[in-house]
Amino acid sequence: MIKPISPLLPISYSKEVAAAKLRGAPLVALESTIITHGMPYPGNIEMARSVEAIIRQEGAVPATIAVIHGVLHIGLEPAELEALAKTTGAMKVSRADLAFAIAERRTGATTVAATMIAAARAGIKVFATGGIGGVHRGAEESFDISADLEELARTDVIVVCAGAKAILDIPKTLEVLETRGVPVVTYDSAEFPAFWSRSSGLASPLTLNSPAAIANFQTTREQLGIDGGMLIANPVPEADEIPREEMEIYIERAIDSAERDEIAGKAVTPYLLSTIFDITDGRSLKTNISLVENNARLAAEIAVALAE
Ligand code: PSU
Ligand code: MN
């Protein structure tokens, strides 16, 4: 169920997104935490620009979502995107703090959960990201389960990702998604992918082989009156993947280091990502950019198929 936005909410559409909404063009939402907390500058701005360009090439319109000085932005102008990529003080904003960032006139980058909320309110049905948050390893002790999972259960947006990072407990993440009724569809593979790696060792709950089939599945869910999101897992291109066995070594080291440094709460994911970036000498970043670009392409194809 998509609630409309109050006319009193401070919201701003980029010129391109406003024009696209007027003519009913397909739109693809993009998150901004990946820009401010997921990658270092200038790799982050290069990724953000190239992802937007890919979506345009595929005949859709990109809408990068963020809160800037208390205004919810649906689509960023090039200068706004650049400024956000350079900011070091942006909040990481999820469902719990999206309204806080707006009310307190803060600048905040939206996670998957917060981007889904903004996209749904703005009438955007498809969203491309890198990886979703999930159940962290050791969650039985820490209770660290990303709000992304709950959002997927309740908000009607198709989220295209490269699977779940193996810094998470992937089996538990899939269990929670199943419990909450979120369809998990891997694109063109029987195996659920693990972000930097094409393989997780786990079968995907569902598989579809074309954007049209994904659009048709979503339309059928709507016909049945089933609300909530769905997760499309798109394996990283083979040329850029880091194999699972190799990745496992880096991940173990990053998790050990996070425990030593007593990292908790929303700092965990950014810490692990930047530690892995250091350990792999930047190779993980190259993989990360490649998979986001790959996801943007598929998301645009799905948005175009949904519009047909
Ligand atoms: N995966 C990445 N880079 C990121 C994230 C995930 O490769 O920056 C971000 C996304 O915005 C995701 C968030 O929604 O981390 C999850 O954080 P948490 O586990 O604290 O909910
Ligand atoms: Mn968390």
mmCIF file of N, CA, C and O and ligand atoms in Angstrom, residues 92 134 136 144-147 265-266 268-269, ligand 2:
data_model
loop_
_atom_site.group_PDB
_atom_site.id
_atom_site.type_symbol
_atom_site.label_atom_id
_atom_site.label_comp_id
_atom_site.label_asym_id
_atom_site.label_seq_id
_atom_site.Cartn_x
_atom_site.Cartn_y
_atom_site.Cartn_z
ATOM 1 N N LYS A 92 23.493 8.537 7.866
ATOM 2 C CA LYS A 92 22.989 7.346 7.179
ATOM 3 C C LYS A 92 21.541 7.166 7.635
ATOM 4 O O LYS A 92 21.279 6.939 8.813
ATOM 5 N N GLY A 134 21.049 -7.138 5.677
ATOM 6 C CA GLY A 134 20.387 -8.400 6.008
ATOM 7 C C GLY A 134 20.663 -8.796 7.440
ATOM 8 O O GLY A 134 20.904 -7.941 8.295
ATOM 9 N N HIS A 136 23.031 -10.068 10.095
ATOM 10 C CA HIS A 136 24.489 -10.163 10.253
ATOM 11 C C HIS A 136 24.885 -11.488 10.889
ATOM 12 O O HIS A 136 24.115 -12.094 11.620
ATOM 13 N N ASP A 144 21.542 -7.888 15.231
ATOM 14 C CA ASP A 144 21.748 -6.944 14.124
ATOM 15 C C ASP A 144 21.103 -7.476 12.844
ATOM 16 O O ASP A 144 21.671 -8.303 12.131
ATOM 17 N N ILE A 145 19.909 -7.006 12.591
ATOM 18 C CA ILE A 145 19.172 -7.365 11.371
ATOM 19 C C ILE A 145 18.774 -6.059 10.698
ATOM 20 O O ILE A 145 18.151 -5.201 11.316
ATOM 21 N N SER A 146 19.159 -5.894 9.435
ATOM 22 C CA SER A 146 18.902 -4.630 8.746
ATOM 23 C C SER A 146 17.412 -4.345 8.596
ATOM 24 O O SER A 146 16.608 -5.246 8.316
ATOM 25 N N ALA A 147 17.061 -3.075 8.735
ATOM 26 C CA ALA A 147 15.690 -2.626 8.488
ATOM 27 C C ALA A 147 15.304 -2.816 7.015
ATOM 28 O O ALA A 147 14.118 -2.760 6.675
ATOM 29 N N GLY A 265 25.981 -1.337 15.560
ATOM 30 C CA GLY A 265 24.889 -0.531 14.997
ATOM 31 C C GLY A 265 25.107 -0.201 13.542
ATOM 32 O O GLY A 265 25.619 -1.008 12.766
ATOM 33 N N LYS A 266 24.732 1.011 13.142
ATOM 34 C CA LYS A 266 24.766 1.345 11.720
ATOM 35 C C LYS A 266 26.181 1.552 11.187
ATOM 36 O O LYS A 266 26.382 1.697 9.993
ATOM 37 N N VAL A 268 28.436 -0.740 11.347
ATOM 38 C CA VAL A 268 29.009 -2.044 11.001
ATOM 39 C C VAL A 268 29.222 -2.204 9.489
ATOM 40 O O VAL A 268 30.336 -2.506 9.038
ATOM 41 N N THR A 269 28.164 -1.990 8.690
ATOM 42 C CA THR A 269 28.287 -2.219 7.245
ATOM 43 C C THR A 269 29.349 -1.312 6.608
ATOM 44 O O THR A 269 30.238 -1.808 5.901
HETATM 45 MN MN MN B 2 22.507 -3.179 11.204
#
